[in-house]
mmCIF file of C-alpha atoms in Angstrom:
data_model
loop_
_atom_site.group_PDB
_atom_site.id
_atom_site.type_symbol
_atom_site.label_atom_id
_atom_site.label_comp_id
_atom_site.label_asym_id
_atom_site.label_seq_id
_atom_site.Cartn_x
_atom_site.Cartn_y
_atom_site.Cartn_z
ATOM 1 C CA UNK A 6 0.280 -0.029 0.062
ATOM 2 C CA UNK A 7 2.670 2.032 0.750
ATOM 3 C CA UNK A 8 4.151 1.884 -2.813
ATOM 4 C CA UNK A 9 1.013 2.794 -4.174
ATOM 5 C CA UNK A 10 0.658 5.946 -2.163
ATOM 6 C CA UNK A 11 4.115 7.067 -3.107
ATOM 7 C CA UNK A 12 3.317 6.330 -6.780
ATOM 8 C CA UNK A 13 0.220 8.775 -6.536
ATOM 9 C CA UNK A 14 1.927 11.419 -4.921
ATOM 10 C CA UNK A 15 4.895 11.207 -7.761
ATOM 11 C CA UNK A 16 2.037 11.447 -10.386
ATOM 12 C CA UNK A 17 0.401 14.365 -8.705
ATOM 13 C CA UNK A 18 3.888 16.180 -8.457
ATOM 14 C CA UNK A 19 4.197 15.304 -12.160
ATOM 15 C CA UNK A 20 0.612 16.882 -12.821
ATOM 16 C CA UNK A 21 1.585 19.998 -10.833
ATOM 17 C CA UNK A 22 4.990 20.317 -12.669
ATOM 18 C CA UNK A 23 3.149 19.674 -16.113
ATOM 19 C CA UNK A 24 0.044 22.147 -15.098
ATOM 20 C CA UNK A 25 2.718 25.030 -15.070
ATOM 21 C CA UNK A 26 2.877 24.837 -18.935
ATOM 22 C CA UNK A 27 0.751 26.616 -20.863
ATOM 23 C CA UNK A 28 0.767 23.801 -23.548
ATOM 24 C CA UNK A 29 -0.454 21.293 -21.009
ATOM 25 C CA UNK A 30 -3.422 23.551 -19.705
ATOM 26 C CA UNK A 31 -4.543 24.039 -23.221
ATOM 27 C CA UNK A 32 -4.275 20.465 -24.054
ATOM 28 C CA UNK A 33 -6.069 19.502 -20.772
ATOM 29 C CA UNK A 34 -8.864 22.064 -21.270
ATOM 30 C CA UNK A 35 -9.239 21.245 -24.798
ATOM 31 C CA UNK A 36 -9.601 17.610 -24.189
ATOM 32 C CA UNK A 37 -12.243 18.625 -21.450
ATOM 33 C CA UNK A 38 -14.296 20.255 -23.838
ATOM 34 C CA UNK A 39 -14.110 17.623 -26.209
ATOM 35 C CA UNK A 40 -15.433 15.350 -23.887
ATOM 36 C CA UNK A 41 -17.896 17.788 -22.680
ATOM 37 C CA UNK A 42 -19.195 18.614 -26.257
ATOM 38 C CA UNK A 43 -19.321 14.475 -27.114
ATOM 39 C CA UNK A 44 -21.379 13.890 -24.236
ATOM 40 C CA UNK A 45 -23.837 16.498 -24.708
ATOM 41 C CA UNK A 46 -24.063 15.875 -28.019
ATOM 42 C CA UNK A 47 -24.663 11.860 -27.392
ATOM 43 C CA UNK A 48 -27.153 12.828 -24.892
ATOM 44 C CA UNK A 49 -29.189 14.865 -27.406
ATOM 45 C CA UNK A 50 -28.788 12.800 -30.696
ATOM 46 C CA UNK A 51 -28.623 9.126 -29.420
ATOM 47 C CA UNK A 52 -30.956 10.138 -26.484
ATOM 48 C CA UNK A 53 -28.648 8.116 -23.835
ATOM 49 C CA UNK A 54 -28.437 9.371 -20.366
ATOM 50 C CA UNK A 55 -25.889 11.612 -18.945
ATOM 51 C CA UNK A 56 -23.987 9.047 -17.399
ATOM 52 C CA UNK A 57 -24.067 6.612 -20.441
ATOM 53 C CA UNK A 58 -22.885 9.400 -22.629
ATOM 54 C CA UNK A 59 -19.828 10.648 -20.530
ATOM 55 C CA UNK A 60 -18.901 6.635 -20.257
ATOM 56 C CA UNK A 61 -19.520 6.239 -23.975
ATOM 57 C CA UNK A 62 -17.114 9.595 -24.707
ATOM 58 C CA UNK A 63 -14.138 8.518 -22.264
ATOM 59 C CA UNK A 64 -14.052 4.916 -23.438
ATOM 60 C CA UNK A 65 -14.067 6.104 -27.099
ATOM 61 C CA UNK A 66 -11.540 8.893 -26.587
ATOM 62 C CA UNK A 67 -9.156 6.274 -24.842
ATOM 63 C CA UNK A 68 -9.785 3.802 -27.516
ATOM 64 C CA UNK A 69 -11.209 1.276 -25.052
ATOM 65 C CA UNK A 70 -14.105 0.440 -27.274
ATOM 66 C CA UNK A 71 -16.137 -2.388 -25.378
ATOM 67 C CA UNK A 72 -18.965 -2.149 -27.745
ATOM 68 C CA UNK A 73 -21.915 -1.664 -25.302
ATOM 69 C CA UNK A 74 -22.874 1.299 -26.630
ATOM 70 C CA UNK A 75 -22.613 2.613 -30.290
ATOM 71 C CA UNK A 76 -24.334 5.494 -32.047
ATOM 72 C CA UNK A 77 -27.346 4.342 -33.921
ATOM 73 C CA UNK A 78 -28.004 7.569 -36.231
ATOM 74 C CA UNK A 79 -26.002 8.727 -39.247
ATOM 75 C CA UNK A 80 -25.383 11.983 -37.519
ATOM 76 C CA UNK A 81 -23.808 9.962 -34.305
ATOM 77 C CA UNK A 82 -21.537 7.633 -36.552
ATOM 78 C CA UNK A 83 -20.225 11.044 -38.702
ATOM 79 C CA UNK A 84 -19.406 12.762 -35.309
ATOM 80 C CA UNK A 85 -18.042 9.812 -33.715
ATOM 81 C CA UNK A 86 -15.585 9.433 -36.597
ATOM 82 C CA UNK A 87 -14.694 12.963 -35.972
ATOM 83 C CA UNK A 88 -14.658 12.968 -32.202
ATOM 84 C CA UNK A 89 -12.435 9.823 -31.792
ATOM 85 C CA UNK A 90 -9.937 11.382 -33.988
ATOM 86 C CA UNK A 91 -10.119 14.670 -31.937
ATOM 87 C CA UNK A 92 -10.005 12.987 -28.728
ATOM 88 C CA UNK A 93 -7.436 10.158 -29.283
ATOM 89 C CA UNK A 94 -5.064 13.046 -30.614
ATOM 90 C CA UNK A 95 -5.841 15.042 -27.673
ATOM 91 C CA UNK A 96 -5.425 12.370 -25.420
ATOM 92 C CA UNK A 97 -1.788 11.255 -26.854
ATOM 93 C CA UNK A 98 -0.463 14.510 -26.423
ATOM 94 C CA UNK A 99 -1.857 15.080 -22.835
ATOM 95 C CA UNK A 100 -0.118 11.946 -21.929
ATOM 96 C CA UNK A 101 3.146 12.742 -23.885
ATOM 97 C CA UNK A 102 3.316 16.119 -21.852
ATOM 98 C CA UNK A 103 2.718 14.735 -18.682
ATOM 99 C CA UNK A 104 5.270 11.813 -19.231
ATOM 100 C CA UNK A 105 7.813 14.313 -19.860
ATOM 101 C CA UNK A 106 6.535 16.388 -16.724
ATOM 102 C CA UNK A 107 6.834 12.881 -14.795
ATOM 103 C CA UNK A 108 10.522 12.678 -16.100
ATOM 104 C CA UNK A 109 11.363 16.147 -15.387
ATOM 105 C CA UNK A 110 10.436 15.890 -11.870
ATOM 106 C CA UNK A 111 11.963 12.496 -11.309
ATOM 107 C CA UNK A 112 15.274 13.880 -12.718
ATOM 108 C CA UNK A 113 15.355 16.767 -10.293
ATOM 109 C CA UNK A 114 14.255 14.367 -7.400
ATOM 110 C CA UNK A 115 17.190 12.432 -8.221
ATOM 111 C CA UNK A 116 19.532 15.474 -8.600
ATOM 112 C CA UNK A 117 18.688 16.965 -4.988
ATOM 113 C CA UNK A 118 19.504 13.471 -3.660
ATOM 114 C CA UNK A 119 22.743 13.347 -5.274
ATOM 115 C CA UNK A 120 23.630 16.772 -4.061
ATOM 116 C CA UNK A 121 22.469 16.133 -0.595
ATOM 117 C CA UNK A 122 24.364 12.809 -0.383
ATOM 118 C CA UNK A 123 27.680 14.818 -1.983
ATOM 119 C CA UNK A 124 27.179 17.358 0.609
ATOM 120 C CA UNK A 125 26.726 14.983 3.444
ATOM 121 C CA UNK A 126 29.637 12.972 2.174
ATOM 122 C CA UNK A 127 31.871 16.514 2.078
ATOM 123 C CA UNK A 128 30.746 17.241 5.639
ATOM 124 C CA UNK A 129 32.075 13.995 6.734
ATOM 125 C CA UNK A 130 35.403 14.273 5.068
ATOM 126 C CA UNK A 131 35.901 17.735 6.281
ATOM 127 C CA UNK A 132 35.760 16.401 9.742
ATOM 128 C CA UNK A 133 39.324 15.131 10.479
ATOM 129 C CA UNK A 134 40.881 14.506 14.302
ATOM 130 C CA UNK A 135 43.171 16.892 15.698
ATOM 131 C CA UNK A 136 46.633 16.428 15.598
#
């Protein structure tokens, strides 16, 4: 359980670091808008519940494709083609930016650890017995 908590803490640290970048914020907000728009579309066009629409939009955007919901109208099918291309691209961009931030935060953490160890080693080397 400790390892899971540590992983979540590092992921949140990477999200905080990534959020400082305008490109990450723009991508995240664009993805949120696309998901929201798709959910509203499916609610209106396919007459699905809001939960079913959000579920389908997220599953389609993440390319999960369970197949339990499928658009039945022609407009829904055409919209899904366009939506899938946009959502998959945005999700891939967001995942790439988050992975980059994760790598940078872990590298910075490793550098701080190395500097701390070197500082402790140097302090230990300076302590010599008086002659």
